[in-house]
Coordinates of N, CA, C and O and ligand atoms in Angstrom, one line a residue:
M1 N -17.0 42.2 16.4 CA -17.4 41.0 15.6 C -17.5 39.8 16.6 O -16.6 39.6 17.4
S2 N -18.6 39.2 16.5 CA -18.8 38.0 17.5 C -18.0 36.8 17.0 O -17.6 36.8 15.8
E3 N -17.9 35.9 17.9 CA -17.3 34.6 17.5 C -18.0 33.9 16.4 O -19.2 34.0 16.3
P4 N -17.3 33.3 15.5 CA -18.0 32.6 14.4 C -18.9 31.5 15.0 O -18.6 30.8 15.9
S5 N -20.1 31.5 14.4 CA -21.1 30.5 14.9 C -20.7 29.1 14.3 O -19.9 29.0 13.4
I6 N -21.3 28.0 14.8 CA -21.1 26.7 14.2 C -21.4 26.7 12.7 O -20.7 26.0 12.0
F7 N -22.4 27.4 12.3 CA -22.7 27.4 10.9 C -21.7 28.1 10.1 O -21.4 27.7 8.9
T8 N -21.2 29.2 10.6 CA -20.1 30.0 9.9 C -18.9 29.1 9.8 O -18.2 29.0 8.7
R9 N -18.6 28.3 10.8 CA -17.5 27.4 10.8 C -17.6 26.3 9.8 O -16.7 25.9 9.1
I10 N -18.9 25.8 9.6 CA -19.2 24.8 8.6 C -18.9 25.5 7.2 O -18.3 24.9 6.4
L11 N -19.5 26.7 7.0 CA -19.4 27.4 5.8 C -17.9 27.6 5.4 O -17.5 27.4 4.2
N12 N -17.1 27.8 6.4 CA -15.6 28.1 6.2 C -14.8 26.8 6.1 O -13.6 26.8 5.9
G13 N -15.5 25.7 6.2 CA -14.8 24.4 6.1 C -14.0 24.0 7.4 O -13.2 23.0 7.3
E14 N -14.3 24.7 8.5 CA -13.6 24.3 9.7 C -14.2 23.2 10.5 O -13.6 22.5 11.3
I15 N -15.5 22.9 10.2 CA -16.3 21.8 10.7 C -16.8 21.0 9.6 O -17.5 21.6 8.7
P16 N -16.6 19.7 9.5 CA -17.1 19.0 8.3 C -18.6 18.9 8.3 O -19.2 18.6 9.2
S17 N -19.1 19.1 7.1 CA -20.5 19.0 6.8 C -20.7 19.2 5.3 O -20.1 20.1 4.8
E18 N -21.5 18.4 4.7 CA -21.7 18.6 3.2 C -22.7 19.7 3.0 O -23.8 19.7 3.6
I19 N -22.3 20.7 2.2 CA -23.2 21.7 1.8 C -24.0 21.2 0.6 O -23.5 20.9 -0.5
I20 N -25.3 20.9 0.8 CA -26.1 20.2 -0.2 C -26.7 21.2 -1.2 O -27.2 20.7 -2.2
A21 N -26.8 22.5 -0.9 CA -27.3 23.4 -1.9 C -26.8 24.8 -1.4 O -26.6 25.0 -0.2
E22 N -26.6 25.7 -2.3 CA -26.3 27.1 -1.9 C -26.6 28.1 -3.0 O -26.7 27.7 -4.2
T23 N -26.8 29.3 -2.6 CA -26.9 30.4 -3.5 C -25.8 31.4 -3.1 O -25.0 31.1 -2.2
E24 N -25.8 32.6 -3.6 CA -24.8 33.6 -3.3 C -24.8 33.9 -1.7 O -23.8 34.1 -1.1
D25 N -26.1 33.9 -1.2 CA -26.2 34.4 0.2 C -26.7 33.3 1.2 O -26.8 33.6 2.4
V26 N -27.1 32.1 0.7 CA -27.7 31.2 1.6 C -27.2 29.8 1.3 O -26.8 29.5 0.1
F27 N -27.1 28.9 2.3 CA -26.7 27.5 2.1 C -27.5 26.6 2.9 O -28.2 27.0 3.9
A28 N -27.4 25.3 2.5 CA -28.2 24.3 3.2 C -27.3 23.1 3.5 O -26.4 22.7 2.8
I29 N -27.6 22.5 4.7 CA -26.9 21.3 5.2 C -27.9 20.3 5.8 O -29.0 20.7 6.0
R30 N -27.5 19.1 6.0 CA -28.3 18.1 6.8 C -28.1 18.4 8.3 O -27.0 18.6 8.7
D31 N -29.2 18.3 9.0 CA -29.1 18.5 10.5 C -28.4 17.2 11.0 O -28.7 16.1 10.6
I32 N -27.5 17.4 11.9 CA -26.7 16.3 12.5 C -27.5 15.4 13.4 O -27.2 14.3 13.6
A33 N -28.7 15.9 13.9 CA -29.5 15.1 14.8 C -31.0 15.2 14.2 O -31.8 15.9 14.8
P34 N -31.2 14.4 13.1 CA -32.5 14.6 12.5 C -33.7 14.3 13.3 O -33.7 13.3 14.0
Q35 N -34.7 15.1 13.2 CA -36.0 15.0 13.9 C -37.1 14.5 13.0 O -38.3 14.5 13.4
A36 N -36.8 14.2 11.7 CA -37.8 13.8 10.7 C -37.0 13.0 9.7 O -35.7 13.1 9.6
P37 N -37.7 12.2 8.9 CA -36.9 11.5 7.8 C -36.0 12.4 7.0 O -34.9 12.0 6.6
V38 N -36.5 13.5 6.7 CA -35.7 14.5 6.0 C -35.6 15.8 6.9 O -36.7 16.3 7.3
H39 N -34.4 16.1 7.3 CA -34.3 17.3 8.2 C -33.0 18.1 7.8 O -31.9 17.6 8.0
L40 N -33.3 19.2 7.1 CA -32.3 20.0 6.6 C -32.3 21.4 7.2 O -33.3 21.8 7.8
L41 N -31.2 22.1 7.2 CA -31.1 23.4 7.7 C -30.8 24.4 6.6 O -29.9 24.1 5.8
V42 N -31.5 25.5 6.5 CA -31.2 26.5 5.5 C -30.8 27.8 6.2 O -31.5 28.2 7.1
I43 N -29.6 28.3 5.8 CA -28.9 29.2 6.7 C -28.4 30.4 5.8 O -27.7 30.2 4.8
P44 N -28.7 31.6 6.2 CA -28.0 32.7 5.5 C -26.5 32.7 5.8 O -26.0 32.3 6.9
K45 N -25.7 33.0 4.8 CA -24.2 33.0 5.0 C -23.8 34.0 6.0 O -22.8 33.7 6.7
T46 N -24.4 35.1 6.1 CA -24.1 36.1 7.2 C -24.7 35.6 8.5 O -25.7 35.0 8.6
Q47 N -23.9 35.9 9.6 CA -24.4 35.6 10.9 C -24.9 36.9 11.6 O -25.0 36.9 12.8
D48 N -25.2 37.9 10.8 CA -25.6 39.2 11.4 C -26.9 39.1 12.1 O -27.2 40.0 12.9
Y49 N -27.8 38.1 11.7 CA -29.1 38.1 12.3 C -29.2 36.8 13.2 O -29.0 35.7 12.8
R50 N -29.6 37.1 14.4 CA -29.6 35.9 15.4 C -30.9 35.1 15.3 O -30.9 33.9 15.7
D51 N -32.0 35.7 14.8 CA -33.2 34.9 14.7 C -34.1 35.4 13.5 O -33.7 36.5 12.9
V52 N -35.2 34.8 13.3 CA -36.0 35.1 12.1 C -36.6 36.5 12.3 O -36.9 37.2 11.3
V53 N -36.9 36.9 13.5 CA -37.5 38.2 13.7 C -36.5 39.3 13.3 O -36.8 40.3 12.6
E54 N -35.2 39.2 13.7 CA -34.2 40.1 13.3 C -34.0 40.1 11.8 O -33.8 41.1 11.1
L55 N -34.0 38.9 11.2 CA -33.8 38.8 9.7 C -34.9 39.5 9.0 O -34.7 40.2 8.0
A56 N -36.2 39.2 9.4 CA -37.3 39.8 8.7 C -37.3 41.3 8.8 O -37.6 42.0 7.8
A57 N -36.9 41.9 9.9 CA -36.8 43.3 10.0 C -35.6 43.9 9.3 O -35.7 45.0 8.7
G58 N -34.5 43.2 9.3 CA -33.3 43.7 8.8 C -33.0 43.5 7.3 O -32.4 44.3 6.6
D59 N -33.5 42.3 6.8 CA -33.3 42.0 5.4 C -34.3 41.0 4.9 O -34.1 39.8 4.7
P60 N -35.5 41.6 4.6 CA -36.6 40.7 4.2 C -36.3 39.9 2.9 O -36.8 38.8 2.7
A61 N -35.5 40.5 2.0 CA -35.2 39.8 0.8 C -34.4 38.6 1.1 O -34.5 37.5 0.4
L62 N -33.5 38.7 2.1 CA -32.7 37.5 2.5 C -33.6 36.4 3.1 O -33.4 35.2 2.8
L63 N -34.6 36.8 3.9 CA -35.5 35.8 4.4 C -36.3 35.2 3.3 O -36.4 33.9 3.3
A64 N -36.6 35.9 2.2 CA -37.3 35.3 1.1 C -36.3 34.3 0.4 O -36.8 33.3 -0.1
E65 N -35.1 34.6 0.4 CA -34.1 33.7 -0.2 C -34.0 32.4 0.6 O -33.8 31.3 0.0
V66 N -34.1 32.5 1.9 CA -34.1 31.3 2.8 C -35.3 30.4 2.4 O -35.1 29.2 2.2
V67 N -36.4 31.1 2.3 CA -37.7 30.3 2.0 C -37.5 29.7 0.6 O -37.9 28.5 0.4
A68 N -37.0 30.4 -0.4 CA -36.8 29.8 -1.7 C -35.9 28.6 -1.7 O -36.1 27.6 -2.4
L69 N -34.8 28.7 -1.0 CA -33.9 27.6 -0.9 C -34.5 26.4 -0.2 O -34.3 25.2 -0.5
A70 N -35.3 26.7 0.8 CA -36.1 25.6 1.5 C -37.0 24.9 0.5 O -37.0 23.7 0.5
R71 N -37.7 25.6 -0.3 CA -38.5 25.1 -1.4 C -37.7 24.1 -2.2 O -38.1 23.0 -2.5
R72 N -36.5 24.6 -2.6 CA -35.7 23.8 -3.6 C -35.2 22.5 -2.9 O -35.3 21.5 -3.5
V73 N -34.7 22.6 -1.7 CA -34.1 21.4 -1.1 C -35.2 20.4 -0.7 O -35.0 19.2 -0.8
A74 N -36.4 20.9 -0.4 CA -37.5 20.0 -0.1 C -37.9 19.3 -1.4 O -38.3 18.1 -1.4
D75 N -37.9 20.0 -2.5 CA -38.1 19.3 -3.8 C -37.1 18.3 -4.1 O -37.4 17.2 -4.6
E76 N -35.8 18.6 -3.8 CA -34.7 17.7 -4.2 C -34.6 16.5 -3.3 O -34.1 15.5 -3.7
H77 N -34.9 16.7 -2.0 CA -34.7 15.7 -1.0 C -35.9 14.9 -0.6 O -35.8 14.0 0.2
S78 N -37.1 15.4 -0.9 CA -38.4 14.8 -0.6 C -39.4 15.0 -1.6 O -39.1 15.3 -2.8
D79 N -40.7 14.9 -1.3 CA -41.7 15.0 -2.3 C -42.2 16.5 -2.5 O -43.1 16.7 -3.2
G80 N -41.5 17.4 -1.8 CA -41.8 18.8 -2.1 C -42.6 19.5 -1.0 O -42.5 20.7 -0.8
D81 N -43.3 18.6 -0.2 CA -44.0 19.2 0.9 C -43.1 19.3 2.2 O -42.3 18.4 2.4
F82 N -43.2 20.3 2.9 CA -42.3 20.5 4.0 C -42.9 21.4 5.1 O -43.8 22.2 4.9
R83 N -42.3 21.2 6.3 CA -42.6 22.1 7.4 C -41.3 23.0 7.6 O -40.2 22.5 7.5
L84 N -41.6 24.3 7.8 CA -40.5 25.2 7.9 C -40.5 25.8 9.4 O -41.5 26.4 9.7
I85 N -39.5 25.6 10.1 CA -39.5 25.9 11.5 C -38.3 26.9 11.9 O -37.2 26.5 11.5
F86 N -38.6 28.0 12.5 CA -37.5 28.8 13.0 C -37.7 28.9 14.5 O -38.6 29.6 15.1
N87 N -36.9 28.1 15.3 CA -36.9 28.2 16.7 C -36.4 29.6 17.1 O -35.4 30.1 16.5
T88 N -37.1 30.3 17.9 CA -36.8 31.7 18.2 C -36.8 32.0 19.7 O -37.8 32.0 20.3
G89 N -35.5 32.0 20.2 CA -35.3 32.1 21.6 C -35.0 30.8 22.3 O -35.5 29.8 21.9
A90 N -34.2 30.9 23.3 CA -33.7 29.6 24.0 C -34.9 28.9 24.6 O -34.9 27.6 24.5
G91 N -35.9 29.6 25.0 CA -37.1 28.9 25.6 C -37.9 28.2 24.6 O -38.7 27.3 25.0
A92 N -37.7 28.5 23.3 CA -38.4 27.7 22.2 C -37.4 26.7 21.6 O -37.8 26.1 20.6
G93 N -36.3 26.5 22.2 CA -35.4 25.4 21.7 C -34.3 25.9 20.8 O -33.5 25.1 20.3
Q94 N -34.1 27.2 20.6 CA -33.0 27.7 19.8 C -31.7 27.5 20.5 O -31.6 28.0 21.7
T95 N -30.8 26.9 19.9 CA -29.4 26.7 20.5 C -28.3 27.4 19.7 O -27.3 27.6 20.3
V96 N -28.6 27.7 18.4 CA -27.6 28.4 17.6 C -28.2 29.7 17.2 O -29.2 29.8 16.5
F97 N -27.5 30.8 17.6 CA -28.1 32.1 17.5 C -27.5 32.8 16.2 O -26.9 33.9 16.2
H98 N -27.6 32.0 15.1 CA -27.3 32.4 13.8 C -28.5 31.9 13.0 O -28.6 30.7 12.9
V99 N -29.3 32.8 12.6 CA -30.7 32.4 12.1 C -30.6 31.3 11.1 O -29.7 31.3 10.2
H100 N -31.5 30.3 11.3 CA -31.6 29.1 10.4 C -33.0 28.6 10.4 O -33.7 28.6 11.4
A101 N -33.4 28.1 9.2 CA -34.7 27.4 9.1 C -34.5 25.9 9.1 O -33.6 25.4 8.4
H102 N -35.3 25.2 9.9 CA -35.4 23.8 9.8 C -36.4 23.4 8.7 O -37.5 23.9 8.8
V103 N -36.0 22.6 7.8 CA -36.9 22.0 6.8 C -37.1 20.6 7.2 O -36.2 19.7 7.1
L104 N -38.3 20.3 7.6 CA -38.7 18.9 7.9 C -39.6 18.4 6.8 O -40.6 19.0 6.4
A105 N -39.3 17.1 6.4 CA -40.1 16.6 5.3 C -40.0 15.1 5.3 O -39.2 14.5 6.0
G106 N -40.9 14.4 4.6 CA -40.8 13.0 4.4 C -41.5 12.3 5.6 O -41.0 12.2 6.7
G107 N -42.7 11.7 5.3 CA -43.4 10.9 6.4 C -43.8 11.7 7.6 O -43.8 11.1 8.7
L108 N -44.1 13.0 7.4 CA -44.6 13.7 8.6 C -46.0 13.3 8.9 O -46.8 13.0 8.0
D109 N -46.4 13.5 10.2 CA -47.7 13.2 10.6 C -48.7 14.2 10.0 O -48.5 15.4 10.1
E110 N -49.7 13.7 9.3 CA -50.6 14.6 8.6 C -51.5 15.4 9.6 O -52.1 16.4 9.2
A111 N -51.4 15.1 10.9 CA -52.2 15.8 11.9 C -51.7 17.3 12.1 O -52.4 18.1 12.5
G112 N -50.5 17.5 11.7 CA -50.0 18.9 11.7 C -49.0 19.1 12.9 O -48.2 18.3 13.2
L113 N -49.1 20.3 13.5 CA -48.1 20.7 14.4 C -47.9 19.7 15.6 O -48.9 19.1 16.1
G114 N -46.7 19.5 15.9 CA -46.4 18.6 17.0 C -46.4 17.1 16.6 O -46.0 16.3 17.4
G115 N -46.8 16.8 15.4 CA -47.0 15.5 15.0 C -45.7 14.7 15.0 O -45.6 13.5 15.2
Ligands
AMP1 P1 -31.8 25.2 16.9 O1 -31.9 24.3 18.1 O2 -33.1 25.6 16.4 O3 -30.9 26.4 17.2 O4 -31.1 24.4 15.8 C1 -29.8 24.1 15.8 C2 -29.6 22.8 15.0 O5 -28.3 22.7 14.6 C3 -30.0 21.5 15.8 O6 -31.1 20.9 15.2 C4 -28.7 20.7 15.7 O7 -29.0 19.3 15.6 C5 -28.0 21.3 14.5 N1 -26.6 21.1 14.5 C6 -25.7 21.4 15.5 N2 -24.5 21.2 15.1 C7 -24.5 20.7 13.8 C8 -23.6 20.3 12.9 N3 -22.2 20.3 13.1 N4 -24.0 19.9 11.6 C9 -25.3 19.9 11.3 N5 -26.3 20.3 12.2 C10 -25.9 20.7 13.4

């Protein structure tokens, strides 16, 4: 068993963070260093999958639950439109190897990627 990730520690109440939404298998928090007016993280409760590629291969239904909770929190915290980002690999900026989706919303550049 690997060391608990920062997100597992948040889930267990060992690191303070408000859980803004959850289902049986997935939870959402605010990113501590927001990169957009609304920047949320949607995270499977299990840390068995280190990135979205592993999650898609190992439990596609759980990936679908992540997307569904992203939809819900984007509706609840912004106008419903959102960008969903999975940094995959250190070279792409992934720092926590417990798969999580970034939900970016609110005042995003309409030009699209990189905006
Ligand atoms: P990534 O770089 O894609 O692995 O994303 C990890 C994200 O976790 C970063 O955007 C961090 O700002 C965020 N983060 C790290 N520690 C915390 C924390 N204690 N509470 C909320 N978000 C955090």
